Short mmCIF file of C-alpha atoms in Angstrom, two decimals:
data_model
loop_
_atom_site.label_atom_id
_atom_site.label_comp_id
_atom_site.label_asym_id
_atom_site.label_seq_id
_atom_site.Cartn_x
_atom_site.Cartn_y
_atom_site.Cartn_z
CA UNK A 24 -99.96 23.95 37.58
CA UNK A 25 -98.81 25.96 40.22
CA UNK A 26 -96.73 23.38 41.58
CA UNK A 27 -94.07 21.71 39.73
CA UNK A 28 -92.66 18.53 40.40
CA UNK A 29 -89.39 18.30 40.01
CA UNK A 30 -88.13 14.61 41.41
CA UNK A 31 -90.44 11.42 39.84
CA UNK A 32 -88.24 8.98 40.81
CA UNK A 33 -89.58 7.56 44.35
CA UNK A 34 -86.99 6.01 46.76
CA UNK A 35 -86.27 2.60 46.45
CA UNK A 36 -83.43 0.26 47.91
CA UNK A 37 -80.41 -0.12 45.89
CA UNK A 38 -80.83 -2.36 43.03
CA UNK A 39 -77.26 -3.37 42.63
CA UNK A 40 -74.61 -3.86 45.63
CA UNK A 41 -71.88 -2.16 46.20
CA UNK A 42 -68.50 -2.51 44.94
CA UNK A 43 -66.00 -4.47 47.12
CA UNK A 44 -63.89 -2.11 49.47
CA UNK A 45 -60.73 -3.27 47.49
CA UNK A 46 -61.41 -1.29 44.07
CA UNK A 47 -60.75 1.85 46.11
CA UNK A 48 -57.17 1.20 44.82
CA UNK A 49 -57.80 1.21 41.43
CA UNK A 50 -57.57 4.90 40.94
CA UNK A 51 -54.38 4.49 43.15
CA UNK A 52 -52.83 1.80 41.33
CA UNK A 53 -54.00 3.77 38.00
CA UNK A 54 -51.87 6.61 39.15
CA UNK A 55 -49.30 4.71 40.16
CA UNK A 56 -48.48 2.85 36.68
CA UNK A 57 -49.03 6.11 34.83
CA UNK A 58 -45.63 6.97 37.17
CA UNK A 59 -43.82 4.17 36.66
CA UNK A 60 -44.51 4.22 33.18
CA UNK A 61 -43.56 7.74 32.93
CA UNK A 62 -39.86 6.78 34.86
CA UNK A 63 -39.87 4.34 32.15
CA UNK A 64 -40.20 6.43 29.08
CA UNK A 65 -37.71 8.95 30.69
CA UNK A 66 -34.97 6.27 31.41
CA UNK A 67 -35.60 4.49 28.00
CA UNK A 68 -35.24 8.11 26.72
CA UNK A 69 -32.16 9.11 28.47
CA UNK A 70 -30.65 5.64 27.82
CA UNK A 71 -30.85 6.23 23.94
CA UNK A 72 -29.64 9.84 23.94
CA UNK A 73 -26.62 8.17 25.63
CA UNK A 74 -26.32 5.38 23.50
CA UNK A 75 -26.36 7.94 20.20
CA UNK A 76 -23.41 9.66 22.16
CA UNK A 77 -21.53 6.33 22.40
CA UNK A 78 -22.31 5.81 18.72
CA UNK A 79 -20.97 9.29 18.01
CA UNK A 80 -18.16 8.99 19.76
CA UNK A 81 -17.25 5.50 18.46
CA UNK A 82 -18.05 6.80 15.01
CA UNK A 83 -15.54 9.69 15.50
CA UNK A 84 -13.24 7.35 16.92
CA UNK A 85 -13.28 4.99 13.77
CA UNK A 86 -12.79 7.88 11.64
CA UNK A 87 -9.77 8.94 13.50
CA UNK A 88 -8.11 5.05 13.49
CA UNK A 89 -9.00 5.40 9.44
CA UNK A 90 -7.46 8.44 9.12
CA UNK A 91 -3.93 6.97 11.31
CA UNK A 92 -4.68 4.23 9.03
CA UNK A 93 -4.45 6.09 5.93
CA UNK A 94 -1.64 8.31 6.96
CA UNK A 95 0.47 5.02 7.29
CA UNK A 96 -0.03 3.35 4.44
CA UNK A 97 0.88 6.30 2.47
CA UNK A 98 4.14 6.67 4.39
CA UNK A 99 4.42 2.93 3.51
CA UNK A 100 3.69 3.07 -0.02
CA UNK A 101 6.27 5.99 0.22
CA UNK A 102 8.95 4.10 2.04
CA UNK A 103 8.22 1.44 -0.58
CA UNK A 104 8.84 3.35 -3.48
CA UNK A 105 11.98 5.13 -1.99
CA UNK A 106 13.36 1.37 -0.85
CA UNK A 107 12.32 0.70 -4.78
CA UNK A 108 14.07 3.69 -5.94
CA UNK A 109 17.27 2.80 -3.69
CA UNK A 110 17.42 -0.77 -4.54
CA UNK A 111 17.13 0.63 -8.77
CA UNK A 112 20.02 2.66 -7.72
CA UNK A 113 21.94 0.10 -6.11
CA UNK A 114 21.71 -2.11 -8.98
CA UNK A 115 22.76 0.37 -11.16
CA UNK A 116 25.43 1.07 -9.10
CA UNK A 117 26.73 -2.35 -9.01
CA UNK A 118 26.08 -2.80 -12.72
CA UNK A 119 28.07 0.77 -13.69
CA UNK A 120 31.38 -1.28 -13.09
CA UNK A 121 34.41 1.25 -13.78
CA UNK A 122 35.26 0.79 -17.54
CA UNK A 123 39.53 1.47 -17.46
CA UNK A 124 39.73 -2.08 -16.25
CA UNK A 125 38.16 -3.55 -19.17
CA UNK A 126 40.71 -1.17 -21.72
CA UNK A 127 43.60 -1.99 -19.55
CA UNK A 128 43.15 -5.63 -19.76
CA UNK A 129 42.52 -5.28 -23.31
CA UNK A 130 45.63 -3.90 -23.83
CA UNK A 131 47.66 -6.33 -21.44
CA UNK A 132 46.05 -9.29 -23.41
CA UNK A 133 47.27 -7.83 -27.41
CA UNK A 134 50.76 -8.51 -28.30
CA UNK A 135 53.62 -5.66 -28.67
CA UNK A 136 53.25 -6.07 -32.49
CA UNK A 137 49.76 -5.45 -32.48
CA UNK A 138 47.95 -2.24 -32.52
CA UNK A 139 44.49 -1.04 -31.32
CA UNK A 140 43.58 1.67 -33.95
CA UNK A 141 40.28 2.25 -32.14
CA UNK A 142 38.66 0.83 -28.77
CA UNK A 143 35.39 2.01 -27.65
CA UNK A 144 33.16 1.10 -24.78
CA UNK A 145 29.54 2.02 -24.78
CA UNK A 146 27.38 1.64 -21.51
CA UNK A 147 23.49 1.89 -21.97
CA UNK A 148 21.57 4.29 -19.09
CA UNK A 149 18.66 1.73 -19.33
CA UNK A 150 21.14 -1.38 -19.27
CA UNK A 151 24.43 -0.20 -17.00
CA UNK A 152 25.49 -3.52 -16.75
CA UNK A 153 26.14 -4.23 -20.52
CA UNK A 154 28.64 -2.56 -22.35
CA UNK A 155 29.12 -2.14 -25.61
CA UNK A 156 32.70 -2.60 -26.70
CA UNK A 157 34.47 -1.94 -30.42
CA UNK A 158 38.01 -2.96 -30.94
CA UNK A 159 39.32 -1.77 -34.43
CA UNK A 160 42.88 -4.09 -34.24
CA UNK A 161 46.05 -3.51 -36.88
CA UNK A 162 47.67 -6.31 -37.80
CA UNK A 163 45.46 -8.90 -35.54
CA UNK A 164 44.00 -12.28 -36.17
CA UNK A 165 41.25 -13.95 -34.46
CA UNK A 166 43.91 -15.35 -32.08
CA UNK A 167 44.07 -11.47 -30.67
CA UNK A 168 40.46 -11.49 -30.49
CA UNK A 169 40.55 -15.07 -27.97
CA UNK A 170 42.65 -13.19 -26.18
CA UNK A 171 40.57 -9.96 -25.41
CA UNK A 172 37.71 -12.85 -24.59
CA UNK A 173 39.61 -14.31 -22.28
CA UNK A 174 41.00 -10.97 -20.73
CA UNK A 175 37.57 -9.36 -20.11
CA UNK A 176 36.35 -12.96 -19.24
CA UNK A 177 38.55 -12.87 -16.20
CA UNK A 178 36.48 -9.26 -15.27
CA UNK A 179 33.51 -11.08 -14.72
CA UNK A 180 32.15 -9.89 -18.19
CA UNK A 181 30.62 -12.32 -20.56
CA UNK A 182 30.77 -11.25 -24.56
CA UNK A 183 27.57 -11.80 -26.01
CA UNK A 184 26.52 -11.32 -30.16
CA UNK A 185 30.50 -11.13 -31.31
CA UNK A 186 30.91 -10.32 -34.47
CA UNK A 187 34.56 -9.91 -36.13
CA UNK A 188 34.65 -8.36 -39.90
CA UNK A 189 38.72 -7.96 -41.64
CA UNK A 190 38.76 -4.77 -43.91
CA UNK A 191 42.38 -4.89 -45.00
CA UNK A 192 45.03 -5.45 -42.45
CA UNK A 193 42.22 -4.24 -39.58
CA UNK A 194 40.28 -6.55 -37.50
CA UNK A 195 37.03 -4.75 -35.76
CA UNK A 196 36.05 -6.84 -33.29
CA UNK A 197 32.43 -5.74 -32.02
CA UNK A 198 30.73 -7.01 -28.75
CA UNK A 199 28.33 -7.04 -25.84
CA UNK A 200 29.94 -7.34 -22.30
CA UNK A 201 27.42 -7.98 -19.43
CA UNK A 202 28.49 -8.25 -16.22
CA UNK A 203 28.10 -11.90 -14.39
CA UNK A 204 27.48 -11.50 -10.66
CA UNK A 205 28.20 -14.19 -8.17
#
């Protein structure tokens, strides 16, 4: 046992052949898709950051057009309720008709004979265009109180819920003018 024997196998031709000369690229062409694949993965990666900035920016955008949007319909809504406000005011304005006409051609319409003991003319805040009128009349029939209808008639105001009550030699005549507009 002084000599060992390292190698058993005795020499022998090769029992397979060789591999063609062609899948010497295979390594090569392994490397080479592990590149392109990398490129790939870095564009796809690059393209997607830049498409969550677009997204971002487009999001920030569509906040800002909402907020515009906002802003303007609350200026709307507040030019609405202003135009609302004005056109309440105009109407009230054209219904708050001056009242000496009305007493004037009250007292143009009565006789010389006749006296008005009492004439009041009441105008509503909620209602300007109806006003409330009270004619206390001495000596007066219901002739005088035709004529007063006919007088404030020709004002554009139409008596509504007359009433007429004698207490003595007094006529109250009590009424509800509203103004007819055209």
């Amino acid at each position: 046992m002084s000599h060992l024997c390292h190698d058993f196998k005795s020499p022998r031709p090769d029992s397979s052949q060789r591999l063609p000369q062609i899948f010497v690229l295979v390594p090569a062409l392994f490397y080479l898709v592990m590149l392109g694949g990398s490129y790939l993965g870095i564009t796809s990666y690059l393209g997607y950051r830049e498409a969550l900035k677009s997204r971002d920016s487009w999001v920030q955008q569509q906040a800002d057009f909402d907020a515009n949007r906002m802003k303007y319909e609350t200026e709307l809504a507040d030019v609405s309720k202003e135009k609302f406000k004005a056109e309440k005011l105009a109407q009230w304005v054209e219904g708050t008709r001056s009242l000496q006409p009305i007493s004037v051609a009250i007292a143009r319409a009565l006789p010389p004979e006749i006296t008005i003991a009492e004439l009041s003319l009441e105008r509503s805040p909620e209602l300007p265009q109806q006003v409330g009128l009270t004619v206390l009349i001495n000596n007066g029939t219901l002739e005088d109180v035709n004529r007063i209808q006919s007088a404030v008639g020709l004002l554009n105001y139409r008596p509504f819920n007359s009433q007429q009550s004698k207490a003595g030699e007094a006529l109250e005549y009590k009424s509800m003018l509203v103004w007819q507009q055209f």
